CSV table of C-alpha atoms (C1' of nucleotides) in Angstrom, one decimal:
chain,number,residue,atom,x,y,z
T,182,MET,CA,13.7,-42.8,10.3
T,183,ALA,CA,10.2,-42.8,9.0
T,184,VAL,CA,9.4,-46.2,10.5
T,185,THR,CA,10.2,-45.0,14.3
T,186,GLU,CA,6.5,-44.8,15.3
T,187,ALA,CA,5.5,-47.5,12.9
T,188,ARG,CA,3.6,-49.9,15.0
T,189,GLU,CA,2.3,-50.3,18.3
T,190,PRO,CA,4.3,-52.8,20.5
T,191,GLN,CA,1.4,-55.1,20.2
T,192,THR,CA,1.7,-56.9,23.5
T,193,PRO,CA,-0.2,-60.1,23.7
T,194,GLU,CA,-2.9,-58.2,25.9
T,195,SER,CA,-3.4,-55.5,23.2
T,196,ARG,CA,-3.6,-58.3,20.6
T,197,ARG,CA,-6.5,-60.2,22.4
T,198,ASN,CA,-8.3,-57.0,22.9
T,199,THR,CA,-8.3,-55.7,19.4
T,200,ARG,CA,-11.3,-57.9,18.6
T,201,GLU,CA,-13.4,-56.6,21.6
T,202,LEU,CA,-12.3,-53.0,20.5
T,203,VAL,CA,-13.6,-53.4,17.3
T,204,LEU,CA,-16.8,-54.7,18.5
T,205,ASP,CA,-17.2,-51.9,20.5
T,206,ALA,CA,-16.7,-49.3,17.9
T,207,ALA,CA,-18.9,-51.2,15.6
T,208,LEU,CA,-21.6,-51.3,18.0
T,209,ALA,CA,-21.3,-47.4,18.5
T,210,SER,CA,-21.2,-46.8,14.9
T,211,PHE,CA,-24.0,-49.2,13.8
T,212,GLY,CA,-26.2,-47.8,16.4
T,213,THR,CA,-25.6,-44.2,15.5
T,214,ALA,CA,-24.7,-44.0,11.8
T,215,GLY,CA,-26.4,-47.3,10.9
T,216,TYR,CA,-24.9,-50.1,9.1
T,217,ASP,CA,-25.0,-48.8,5.5
T,218,GLY,CA,-23.6,-45.6,7.0
T,219,THR,CA,-20.8,-47.3,8.5
T,220,SER,CA,-17.7,-47.8,6.5
T,221,LEU,CA,-15.0,-50.2,7.7
T,222,ASP,CA,-12.6,-47.6,6.8
T,223,ASP,CA,-13.6,-45.1,9.1
T,224,LEU,CA,-14.3,-47.6,11.6
T,225,ALA,CA,-10.7,-48.7,11.5
T,226,ALA,CA,-9.4,-45.3,11.2
T,227,GLY,CA,-11.2,-44.4,14.4
T,228,LEU,CA,-9.2,-47.3,16.2
T,229,GLY,CA,-5.9,-46.2,14.5
T,230,ILE,CA,-6.1,-49.8,12.7
T,231,ARG,CA,-6.4,-50.6,9.0
T,232,LYS,CA,-9.5,-52.2,7.7
T,233,GLN,CA,-7.8,-55.3,6.8
T,234,THR,CA,-7.3,-56.0,10.5
T,235,ILE,CA,-11.1,-55.8,11.0
T,236,LEU,CA,-11.6,-58.1,8.1
T,237,TYR,CA,-9.0,-60.4,9.6
T,238,HIS,CA,-11.0,-60.9,12.8
T,239,PHE,CA,-14.4,-60.9,11.2
T,240,VAL,CA,-14.6,-62.3,7.7
T,241,SER,CA,-16.9,-59.7,6.3
T,242,LYS,CA,-18.8,-56.7,7.3
T,243,ARG,CA,-22.1,-58.6,7.6
T,244,ARG,CA,-20.4,-61.1,9.8
T,245,LEU,CA,-19.1,-58.2,11.9
T,246,LEU,CA,-22.7,-57.2,12.5
T,247,ASP,CA,-23.7,-60.6,13.4
T,248,ALA,CA,-20.7,-60.7,16.1
T,249,VAL,CA,-22.2,-57.3,17.3
T,250,VAL,CA,-25.5,-58.4,17.5
T,251,ASP,CA,-24.6,-61.9,19.0
T,252,ARG,CA,-22.6,-60.3,21.9
T,253,CYS,CA,-25.5,-57.8,22.7
T,254,ALA,CA,-28.1,-60.5,22.6
T,255,GLY,CA,-25.8,-62.7,24.9
T,256,ASP,CA,-25.4,-59.7,27.5
T,257,LEU,CA,-29.1,-59.4,27.6
T,258,ALA,CA,-29.7,-63.0,27.8
T,259,ALA,CA,-27.1,-63.2,30.7
T,260,ALA,CA,-28.9,-60.4,32.3
T,261,LEU,CA,-32.4,-62.0,32.1
T,262,GLU,CA,-30.9,-65.3,33.2
T,263,GLN,CA,-29.6,-63.7,36.4
T,264,VAL,CA,-32.8,-62.1,36.9
T,265,LEU,CA,-34.5,-65.6,36.8
T,266,ALA,CA,-32.0,-67.2,39.1
T,267,THR,CA,-31.9,-64.4,41.9
T,268,SER,CA,-35.7,-63.3,41.8
T,269,ARG,CA,-36.7,-66.9,42.7
T,270,THR,CA,-34.9,-66.3,46.3
T,271,GLU,CA,-35.1,-62.8,46.9
T,272,ALA,CA,-38.6,-62.2,45.8
T,273,PRO,CA,-40.5,-63.3,49.0
T,274,ALA,CA,-38.7,-60.5,50.9
T,275,ARG,CA,-40.6,-57.8,48.9
T,276,ALA,CA,-43.1,-55.6,50.5
T,277,SER,CA,-45.6,-55.7,47.8
T,278,ALA,CA,-49.3,-56.6,48.7
T,279,SER,CA,-50.1,-57.9,45.4
T,280,ALA,CA,-51.4,-61.2,45.0
T,281,SER,CA,-49.5,-64.3,43.7
T,282,SER,CA,-46.4,-62.8,44.9
T,283,SER,CA,-43.3,-64.3,43.3
T,284,ASP,CA,-44.8,-64.4,39.8
T,285,TRP,CA,-45.5,-61.0,39.3
T,286,ASP,CA,-42.3,-60.0,41.0
T,287,ARG,CA,-40.3,-61.9,38.2
T,288,VAL,CA,-42.1,-60.0,35.5
T,289,GLU,CA,-41.5,-56.6,37.1
T,290,ALA,CA,-37.9,-57.5,37.8
T,291,MET,CA,-37.5,-58.5,34.2
T,292,VAL,CA,-39.1,-55.4,32.8
T,293,ARG,CA,-36.8,-53.3,35.2
T,294,VAL,CA,-33.4,-55.2,34.0
T,295,VAL,CA,-34.5,-54.6,30.6
T,296,PHE,CA,-34.8,-51.1,30.7
T,297,ARG,CA,-31.9,-50.6,33.1
T,298,ILE,CA,-29.8,-52.1,30.4
T,299,ALA,CA,-31.0,-50.1,27.9
T,300,LEU,CA,-30.3,-46.9,30.0
T,301,GLU,CA,-26.9,-48.0,31.0
T,302,ARG,CA,-25.8,-48.7,27.5
T,303,PRO,CA,-27.5,-46.4,25.3
T,304,VAL,CA,-25.7,-47.7,22.3
T,305,LEU,CA,-27.6,-50.9,22.4
T,306,LEU,CA,-30.7,-49.1,21.9
T,307,GLY,CA,-29.3,-47.5,18.8
T,308,LEU,CA,-28.3,-50.9,17.5
T,309,LEU,CA,-31.6,-52.4,18.7
T,310,ARG,CA,-33.4,-49.7,16.7
T,311,GLU,CA,-31.2,-50.2,13.5
T,312,VAL,CA,-31.6,-53.9,13.4
T,313,SER,CA,-35.3,-53.9,14.1
T,314,ARG,CA,-35.8,-52.3,11.0
T,315,PRO,CA,-37.5,-54.9,8.6
T,316,GLY,CA,-35.4,-56.1,6.0
T,317,SER,CA,-32.3,-55.0,7.5
T,318,PRO,CA,-29.4,-57.4,7.5
T,319,GLY,CA,-29.1,-58.2,11.0
T,320,ALA,CA,-33.0,-58.4,11.7
T,321,VAL,CA,-33.0,-62.2,11.2
T,322,ARG,CA,-30.1,-62.6,13.1
T,323,VAL,CA,-31.8,-60.9,16.3
T,324,ARG,CA,-34.9,-62.8,15.7
T,325,THR,CA,-33.3,-66.0,16.1
T,326,HIS,CA,-31.7,-64.6,19.3
T,327,LEU,CA,-34.9,-63.5,20.6
T,328,GLU,CA,-37.4,-66.4,19.4
T,329,PRO,CA,-36.1,-68.9,22.0
T,330,LEU,CA,-36.4,-66.3,24.6
T,331,MET,CA,-39.9,-65.6,23.4
T,332,ALA,CA,-40.8,-69.0,23.4
T,333,ARG,CA,-39.6,-69.8,26.6
T,334,ALA,CA,-41.3,-66.8,28.3
T,335,ARG,CA,-44.5,-67.5,26.7
T,336,ARG,CA,-44.3,-71.3,27.8
T,337,TRP,CA,-43.8,-70.1,31.3
T,338,MET,CA,-46.6,-67.5,31.0
T,339,GLU,CA,-48.8,-69.9,29.6
T,340,ASP,CA,-48.2,-72.6,32.5
T,341,GLU,CA,-49.0,-69.9,35.1
T,342,MET,CA,-52.2,-69.1,33.3
T,343,ALA,CA,-52.8,-72.8,33.3
T,344,ALA,CA,-52.3,-72.9,36.9
T,345,GLY,CA,-54.4,-69.8,37.7
T,346,ARG,CA,-51.7,-67.6,38.7
T,347,MET,CA,-52.2,-65.5,35.8
T,348,ARG,CA,-54.8,-64.3,33.9
T,349,ARG,CA,-55.5,-65.9,30.7
T,350,THR,CA,-54.6,-63.8,27.6
T,351,ASP,CA,-52.5,-64.3,24.5
T,352,ALA,CA,-49.1,-64.6,25.9
T,353,GLN,CA,-47.4,-64.0,22.5
T,354,LEU,CA,-49.0,-60.9,21.6
T,355,LEU,CA,-48.5,-59.6,25.0
T,356,LEU,CA,-44.9,-60.3,24.6
T,357,LEU,CA,-44.4,-58.9,21.3
T,358,SER,CA,-46.3,-55.8,22.7
T,359,ALA,CA,-43.9,-55.2,25.4
T,360,TYR,CA,-40.8,-55.9,23.0
T,361,SER,CA,-42.0,-53.4,20.6
T,362,THR,CA,-42.6,-50.9,23.4
T,363,VAL,CA,-39.0,-51.3,24.5
T,364,VAL,CA,-37.9,-50.8,20.9
T,365,GLY,CA,-40.1,-47.7,20.8
T,366,VAL,CA,-38.6,-46.2,23.8
T,367,ALA,CA,-35.2,-46.8,22.3
T,368,THR,CA,-36.2,-44.3,19.5
T,369,GLU,CA,-37.9,-42.0,21.9
T,370,ILE,CA,-34.6,-41.5,23.9
T,371,GLU,CA,-32.8,-40.8,21.0
T,372,VAL,CA,-35.4,-38.3,19.6
T,373,LEU,CA,-35.5,-36.5,23.0
T,374,ARG,CA,-31.6,-36.4,22.9
T,375,ALA,CA,-31.5,-35.0,19.4
T,376,ALA,CA,-34.1,-32.2,20.6
T,377,GLY,CA,-31.7,-31.1,23.4
T,378,VAL,CA,-33.3,-33.0,26.2
T,379,GLY,CA,-30.5,-34.7,27.8
T,380,PRO,CA,-30.4,-38.1,29.3
T,381,THR,CA,-33.5,-37.5,31.0
T,382,LEU,CA,-35.2,-40.1,32.7
T,383,ARG,CA,-38.8,-39.0,33.1
T,384,PRO,CA,-40.2,-40.1,29.8
T,385,VAL,CA,-38.6,-43.4,30.2
T,386,VAL,CA,-39.8,-44.0,33.7
T,387,ARG,CA,-43.2,-43.0,32.5
T,388,ARG,CA,-43.2,-45.5,29.8
T,389,ARG,CA,-41.9,-48.2,32.0
T,390,ALA,CA,-44.5,-47.5,34.6
T,391,GLU,CA,-47.2,-47.8,31.7
T,392,LEU,CA,-45.8,-50.9,30.5
T,393,LEU,CA,-45.8,-52.4,34.0
T,394,ARG,CA,-49.3,-51.3,34.4
T,395,PHE,CA,-50.6,-52.6,31.1
T,396,LEU,CA,-48.8,-55.9,32.1
T,397,ARG,CA,-50.3,-56.1,35.4
T,398,SER,CA,-53.6,-55.3,34.2
T,399,SER,CA,-53.5,-58.1,31.8
T,400,LEU,CA,-51.9,-60.9,34.0
T,401,ASP,CA,-52.5,-60.0,37.3
T,402,PRO,CA,-55.5,-62.3,38.5
T,403,SER,CA,-56.6,-60.0,41.3
T,404,ALA,CA,-57.2,-57.3,39.1
O,125,MET,CA,-35.2,-51.9,-34.6
O,126,ALA,CA,-34.0,-51.7,-30.9
O,127,VAL,CA,-35.3,-48.2,-30.7
O,128,THR,CA,-39.1,-48.8,-31.2
O,129,GLU,CA,-39.8,-48.9,-27.4
O,130,ALA,CA,-37.2,-46.5,-26.5
O,131,ARG,CA,-38.9,-43.6,-24.7
O,132,GLU,CA,-42.4,-42.9,-23.4
O,133,PRO,CA,-44.5,-40.3,-25.4
O,134,GLN,CA,-43.6,-38.0,-22.4
O,135,THR,CA,-46.7,-35.9,-22.8
O,136,PRO,CA,-46.8,-32.8,-20.8
O,137,GLU,CA,-48.7,-34.4,-18.2
O,138,SER,CA,-46.3,-37.2,-17.6
O,139,ARG,CA,-43.6,-34.8,-17.5
O,140,ARG,CA,-44.9,-32.7,-15.0
O,141,ASN,CA,-45.4,-35.7,-12.9
O,142,THR,CA,-42.0,-37.2,-13.0
O,143,ARG,CA,-40.9,-35.0,-10.2
O,144,GLU,CA,-43.8,-36.2,-7.9
O,145,LEU,CA,-43.2,-39.8,-8.9
O,146,VAL,CA,-39.7,-39.3,-7.8
O,147,LEU,CA,-40.6,-37.9,-4.5
O,148,ASP,CA,-43.1,-40.7,-4.0
O,149,ALA,CA,-40.5,-43.4,-4.7
O,150,ALA,CA,-37.7,-41.7,-2.5
O,151,LEU,CA,-40.1,-41.3,0.4
O,152,ALA,CA,-40.9,-45.3,0.3
O,153,SER,CA,-37.1,-46.1,-0.4
O,154,PHE,CA,-35.8,-43.6,2.5
O,155,GLY,CA,-38.3,-44.9,4.8
O,156,THR,CA,-37.7,-48.5,4.3
O,157,ALA,CA,-34.0,-49.0,3.3
O,158,GLY,CA,-32.8,-45.6,4.8
O,159,TYR,CA,-30.9,-42.8,3.2
O,160,ASP,CA,-27.7,-44.6,3.1
O,161,GLY,CA,-29.4,-47.8,1.9
O,162,THR,CA,-31.0,-45.9,-1.0
O,163,SER,CA,-29.1,-45.7,-4.3
O,164,LEU,CA,-30.2,-43.2,-6.8
O,165,ASP,CA,-29.5,-45.8,-9.5
O,166,ASP,CA,-31.8,-48.3,-7.9
O,167,LEU,CA,-34.6,-45.3,-7.2
O,168,ALA,CA,-34.4,-44.6,-11.0
O,169,ALA,CA,-34.6,-48.0,-12.2
O,170,GLY,CA,-37.5,-48.4,-10.0
O,171,LEU,CA,-39.3,-45.8,-12.1
O,172,GLY,CA,-38.0,-46.9,-15.4
O,173,ILE,CA,-35.9,-43.6,-15.4
O,174,ARG,CA,-32.2,-43.0,-15.6
O,175,LYS,CA,-30.5,-41.6,-12.5
O,176,GLN,CA,-29.6,-38.3,-14.3
O,177,THR,CA,-33.2,-37.3,-14.6
O,178,ILE,CA,-33.5,-37.5,-10.8
O,179,LEU,CA,-30.5,-35.2,-10.4
O,180,TYR,CA,-32.1,-33.0,-13.1
O,181,HIS,CA,-35.0,-32.2,-10.7
O,182,PHE,CA,-33.2,-32.5,-7.6
O,183,VAL,CA,-29.7,-31.1,-7.8
O,184,SER,CA,-28.1,-34.0,-5.2
O,185,LYS,CA,-29.1,-36.9,-3.4
O,186,ARG,CA,-29.1,-34.7,-0.2
O,187,ARG,CA,-31.5,-32.1,-1.7
O,188,LEU,CA,-33.9,-34.8,-2.6
O,189,LEU,CA,-34.1,-35.8,0.8
O,190,ASP,CA,-34.7,-32.4,2.0
O,191,ALA,CA,-37.3,-32.1,-0.7
O,192,VAL,CA,-39.0,-35.3,0.4
O,193,VAL,CA,-38.9,-34.1,4.0
O,194,ASP,CA,-40.5,-30.6,2.9
O,195,ARG,CA,-43.5,-32.2,1.5
O,196,CYS,CA,-44.1,-34.6,4.3
O,197,ALA,CA,-43.7,-31.7,6.8
O,198,GLY,CA,-46.2,-29.8,4.5
O,199,ASP,CA,-48.8,-32.2,4.4
O,200,LEU,CA,-48.5,-32.8,8.3
O,201,ALA,CA,-48.8,-29.1,8.9
O,202,ALA,CA,-51.7,-28.7,6.4
O,203,ALA,CA,-53.6,-31.5,8.1
O,204,LEU,CA,-53.0,-29.6,11.5
O,205,GLU,CA,-54.0,-26.5,10.2
O,206,GLN,CA,-57.2,-27.9,8.9
O,207,VAL,CA,-57.9,-29.4,12.5
O,208,LEU,CA,-57.5,-26.1,14.1
O,209,ALA,CA,-59.7,-24.4,11.6
O,210,THR,CA,-62.6,-26.8,11.8
O,211,SER,CA,-62.5,-27.9,15.4
O,212,ARG,CA,-63.1,-24.4,16.4
O,213,THR,CA,-66.6,-24.4,14.9
O,214,GLU,CA,-67.6,-28.1,15.5
O,215,ALA,CA,-66.3,-28.8,18.9
O,216,PRO,CA,-69.0,-27.2,20.7
O,217,ALA,CA,-71.3,-30.0,19.3
O,218,ARG,CA,-69.5,-32.7,21.2
O,219,ALA,CA,-71.3,-34.6,23.9
O,220,SER,CA,-68.4,-34.8,26.2
O,221,ALA,CA,-68.9,-34.0,29.8
O,222,SER,CA,-65.4,-32.7,30.1
O,223,ALA,CA,-64.6,-29.4,31.5
O,224,SER,CA,-63.4,-26.3,29.2
O,225,SER,CA,-64.7,-28.0,26.5
O,226,SER,CA,-63.1,-26.9,23.0
O,227,ASP,CA,-59.5,-26.7,24.4
O,228,TRP,CA,-59.3,-30.1,25.2
O,229,ASP,CA,-61.1,-31.2,22.0
O,230,ARG,CA,-58.5,-29.4,19.9
O,231,VAL,CA,-55.8,-31.3,21.7
O,232,GLU,CA,-57.7,-34.5,21.2
O,233,ALA,CA,-58.3,-33.7,17.6
O,234,MET,CA,-54.7,-32.9,16.8
O,235,VAL,CA,-53.6,-36.0,18.5
O,236,ARG,CA,-56.0,-38.1,16.4
O,237,VAL,CA,-55.3,-36.5,12.9
O,238,VAL,CA,-51.3,-37.1,13.5
O,239,PHE,CA,-52.2,-40.6,14.3
O,240,ARG,CA,-54.3,-41.2,11.4
O,241,ILE,CA,-52.0,-39.4,9.0
O,242,ALA,CA,-49.4,-42.0,10.6
O,243,LEU,CA,-51.5,-45.0,9.9
O,244,GLU,CA,-52.8,-44.1,6.5
O,245,ARG,CA,-49.5,-43.4,5.1
O,246,PRO,CA,-47.2,-45.9,6.7
O,247,VAL,CA,-44.1,-44.8,4.6
O,248,LEU,CA,-44.2,-41.5,6.6
O,249,LEU,CA,-43.4,-43.5,9.8
O,250,GLY,CA,-40.6,-45.0,8.1
O,251,LEU,CA,-39.2,-41.6,7.0
O,252,LEU,CA,-39.8,-40.1,10.2
O,253,ARG,CA,-38.0,-42.8,12.0
O,254,GLU,CA,-35.0,-42.5,9.5
O,255,VAL,CA,-34.9,-38.9,9.9
O,256,SER,CA,-35.2,-38.7,13.5
O,257,ARG,CA,-31.9,-40.5,14.1
O,258,PRO,CA,-29.4,-37.8,15.6
O,259,GLY,CA,-26.8,-36.8,13.1
O,260,SER,CA,-28.9,-37.9,10.2
O,261,PRO,CA,-28.9,-35.8,7.2
O,262,GLY,CA,-32.5,-34.4,7.2
O,263,ALA,CA,-32.5,-34.4,11.1
O,264,VAL,CA,-32.1,-30.7,11.0
O,265,ARG,CA,-34.3,-30.0,8.3
O,266,VAL,CA,-37.2,-31.8,10.0
O,267,ARG,CA,-36.2,-29.6,13.0
O,268,THR,CA,-36.6,-26.6,11.3
O,269,HIS,CA,-40.1,-27.7,10.0
O,270,LEU,CA,-41.2,-28.7,13.5
O,271,GLU,CA,-39.9,-26.1,15.7
O,272,PRO,CA,-42.4,-23.3,14.4
O,273,LEU,CA,-45.1,-25.6,14.9
O,274,MET,CA,-44.0,-26.7,18.4
O,275,ALA,CA,-43.3,-22.9,19.5
O,276,ARG,CA,-46.9,-22.1,18.2
O,277,ALA,CA,-48.3,-25.1,20.0
O,278,ARG,CA,-46.4,-24.0,23.0
O,279,ARG,CA,-47.5,-20.6,23.0
O,280,TRP,CA,-51.1,-21.6,22.6
O,281,MET,CA,-50.7,-24.0,25.6
O,282,GLU,CA,-49.2,-21.2,27.8
O,283,ASP,CA,-51.9,-18.9,27.0
O,284,GLU,CA,-54.5,-21.5,28.1
O,285,MET,CA,-52.7,-22.2,31.2
O,286,ALA,CA,-52.4,-18.3,32.0
O,287,ALA,CA,-56.1,-18.1,31.4
O,288,GLY,CA,-56.6,-21.1,33.6
O,289,ARG,CA,-58.2,-23.4,31.0
O,290,MET,CA,-55.4,-25.7,31.3
O,291,ARG,CA,-53.4,-26.9,34.1
O,292,ARG,CA,-49.8,-25.4,34.6
O,293,THR,CA,-47.3,-27.6,33.3
O,294,ASP,CA,-44.0,-27.3,31.3
O,295,ALA,CA,-45.6,-27.2,27.8
O,296,GLN,CA,-42.3,-27.5,26.2
O,297,LEU,CA,-41.5,-30.7,27.7
O,298,LEU,CA,-45.0,-32.1,27.3
O,299,LEU,CA,-44.9,-31.4,23.5
O,300,LEU,CA,-41.7,-33.1,23.3
O,301,SER,CA,-42.9,-36.1,25.1
O,302,ALA,CA,-45.9,-36.3,22.9
O,303,TYR,CA,-43.7,-36.2,19.8
O,304,SER,CA,-41.3,-38.9,20.9
O,305,THR,CA,-44.2,-41.0,21.6
O,306,VAL,CA,-45.4,-40.6,18.1
O,307,VAL,CA,-41.8,-41.3,16.7
O,308,GLY,CA,-41.8,-44.4,19.2
O,309,VAL,CA,-45.2,-45.7,17.9
O,310,ALA,CA,-43.8,-45.3,14.2
O,311,THR,CA,-40.7,-48.0,15.2
O,312,GLU,CA,-43.3,-49.9,17.1
O,313,ILE,CA,-45.5,-50.5,14.0
O,314,GLU,CA,-42.5,-51.6,12.0
O,315,VAL,CA,-41.3,-54.0,14.5
O,316,LEU,CA,-44.6,-55.7,14.9
O,317,ARG,CA,-45.0,-56.0,11.4
O,318,ALA,CA,-41.5,-57.4,11.1
O,319,ALA,CA,-42.6,-59.9,13.6
O,320,GLY,CA,-45.6,-61.1,11.6
O,321,VAL,CA,-48.2,-59.1,13.2
O,322,GLY,CA,-50.1,-57.6,10.3
O,323,PRO,CA,-51.1,-54.0,10.2
O,324,THR,CA,-52.8,-54.5,13.7
O,325,LEU,CA,-54.3,-51.4,15.4
O,326,ARG,CA,-54.5,-52.8,18.7
O,327,PRO,CA,-51.3,-51.5,20.1
O,328,VAL,CA,-51.4,-48.3,18.1
O,329,VAL,CA,-55.1,-47.4,19.6
O,330,ARG,CA,-53.4,-48.4,22.9
O,331,ARG,CA,-50.6,-46.0,22.8
O,332,ARG,CA,-52.9,-43.4,21.5
O,333,ALA,CA,-55.1,-44.0,24.4
O,334,GLU,CA,-52.3,-43.8,26.7
O,335,LEU,CA,-50.9,-40.6,25.1
O,336,LEU,CA,-54.4,-38.9,25.5
O,337,ARG,CA,-54.8,-40.1,29.0
O,338,PHE,CA,-51.3,-38.6,29.9
O,339,LEU,CA,-52.1,-35.2,28.0
O,340,ARG,CA,-55.5,-35.2,29.8
O,341,SER,CA,-54.3,-35.7,33.1
O,342,SER,CA,-51.4,-33.3,32.6
O,343,LEU,CA,-53.7,-30.5,31.1
O,344,ASP,CA,-57.1,-30.8,32.4
O,345,PRO,CA,-57.9,-28.7,35.0
O,346,SER,CA,-60.8,-30.8,36.1
O,347,ALA,CA,-58.6,-33.6,37.1
U,139,DC,C1',-38.1,-22.5,-40.3
U,140,DC,C1',-35.3,-21.2,-36.6
U,141,DG,C1',-34.1,-20.4,-32.1
U,142,DC,C1',-35.2,-21.4,-27.3
U,143,DC,C1',-36.7,-23.8,-23.4
U,144,DT,C1',-37.9,-27.9,-20.6
U,145,DC,C1',-37.1,-32.4,-19.9
U,146,DC,C1',-34.4,-36.4,-20.2
U,147,DT,C1',-30.4,-39.6,-21.6
U,148,DG,C1',-25.6,-41.7,-22.9
U,149,DA,C1',-21.0,-41.3,-21.8
U,150,DC,C1',-18.0,-40.3,-18.6
U,151,DC,C1',-15.3,-39.7,-13.8
U,152,DA,C1',-13.6,-39.4,-9.2
U,153,DT,C1',-14.0,-41.5,-5.0
U,154,DC,C1',-15.5,-44.9,-1.8
U,155,DT,C1',-16.9,-49.3,-1.0
U,156,DG,C1',-16.2,-54.2,0.7
U,157,DG,C1',-13.1,-57.8,0.1
U,158,DT,C1',-8.5,-60.5,-1.9
U,159,DA,C1',-3.5,-61.9,-1.9
U,160,DG,C1',0.8,-61.9,-0.1
U,161,DA,C1',4.2,-60.3,3.1
U,162,DG,C1',6.3,-58.7,7.3
U,163,DA,C1',6.8,-58.6,12.5
U,164,DG,C1',6.9,-61.1,16.6
U,165,DG,C1',6.2,-64.9,19.8
U,166,DC,C1',6.3,-69.9,20.9
U,167,DT,C1',8.1,-74.6,20.2
U,168,DG,C1',11.2,-77.8,18.5
X,207,DC,C1',18.4,-71.2,14.6
X,208,DA,C1',14.3,-73.0,12.1
X,209,DG,C1',9.6,-73.5,11.6
X,210,DC,C1',5.2,-72.4,12.5
X,211,DC,C1',1.4,-69.7,14.3
X,212,DT,C1',-1.0,-65.3,15.4
X,213,DC,C1',-1.9,-60.8,14.0
X,214,DT,C1',-1.3,-56.7,11.1
X,215,DC,C1',0.1,-54.5,7.4
X,216,DT,C1',0.8,-52.6,2.2
X,217,DA,C1',-1.0,-53.1,-2.5
X,218,DC,C1',-4.5,-54.0,-5.3
X,219,DC,C1',-9.1,-54.6,-7.5
X,220,DA,C1',-14.0,-54.7,-9.1
X,221,DG,C1',-18.1,-52.9,-8.6
X,222,DA,C1',-21.0,-49.4,-6.9
X,223,DT,C1',-22.1,-44.4,-6.0
X,224,DG,C1',-23.0,-39.5,-6.3
X,225,DG,C1',-22.1,-36.2,-9.7
X,226,DT,C1',-20.7,-33.7,-14.3
X,227,DC,C1',-21.2,-32.5,-19.1
X,228,DA,C1',-22.6,-32.2,-23.6
X,229,DG,C1',-26.1,-33.6,-26.5
X,230,DG,C1',-30.9,-35.2,-28.2
X,231,DA,C1',-35.9,-34.9,-28.8
X,232,DG,C1',-39.9,-32.4,-28.4
X,233,DG,C1',-43.2,-28.2,-27.8
X,234,DC,C1',-43.6,-23.2,-28.8
X,235,DG,C1',-43.4,-18.4,-29.8
X,236,DG,C1',-41.2,-15.5,-33.4
DNA sequence: CCGCCTCCTGACCATCTGGTAGAGAGGCTG
DNA sequence: CAGCCTCTCTACCAGATGGTCAGGAGGCGG
């Protein structure tokens, strides 16, 4: 009798999706309640699932966080990769009057794509904020993901500088500054939302414009 | 035998300071490890004290957080109050060529004092960041502290606007934007520190300059 | 000396935490 | 049908956590 509504039919499809569902819920919870503020029991309860199921897919809570970070970093990397692939061909069609055309277009396109991702998936910002706290578990993880990207961008920028298409500056410091700005924006958005100001775009757009202007004044040789 | 080094002499002075010591340690821990990541046992152990002592002074963990927030908000309010008191008399001596002299000086002085506090006591930024997370305990507390300040600043700004000494804009939105910028800076600093960039002032100074420029362009009638 | 007050502590507790062990249900392959 | 694999569950646990209770130590006024 009591067994009637016991378990879901657990079709093959639903099975394969459990892992993704857990990842989604974990991302949301880690981003809002924080890592310590998230309990596996609550997480499971929110999915109508038992905690042991989570531990079956992700060996430990710590590894669940790692998986969440990995997936987000993967999404970001993929988006950036796509920008790098397309901007090379589409950029020349742009109407900008700036010098050294496509170089700056790539920088701008990447900044825009990062901000777009951040706005389209606000939970990512929450996670980024949580994980960027020094000493936080996952801070090292996110760092290992970001470091290759950073190193690559840095090499590219330094090549551009050497070729005279960018003004000479400290590429590392510039990248770090840009990164911290994005993280800062993440916090700003949450603060504004908490203050009742809805998903307002204005401050974000303003900050994006500031960042772009800062980068341009640092990099554009015609400035 | 084993009782020899049992307890501190607990002079009247040390007694009265226990509460403050706990507040200091709690501020540091809440700001770095977060509220959930802080345990009363660890907190007490760090002070060579038993957890029950903490609970004696502050009835519960939650109230300890409230007390920490209260003290910080009090410090901030006091600093702002002092600026408001002194700027009125000292401002006229400034060599600025800007219009509507003392109004803008007050705005600038207040921005500077907030940033100075933030830099002199970095733990405050950690707490602000922790507490500004929507849904966080203490978020409502900090809000009740900030709302009167905000309302007061807003009224003052609107008076200035009405008198033509400030350009007309949405005061509320402007204040919120400024506030979120400060919170964002808090996160930025921690991110930079985590990335190995020491207590570098450059990004902070840059952001302060940006904020000031933004405020000026929004408020200065001669712009 | 006595009682009282402040401050602190040891013993204890209910609850929640992440994590382990083992079994059951269903599908796939032989 | 048998055996295996995948996925989820129930049952359980050791440790940590926030919090309660009663009591001890010292200062202080009577």
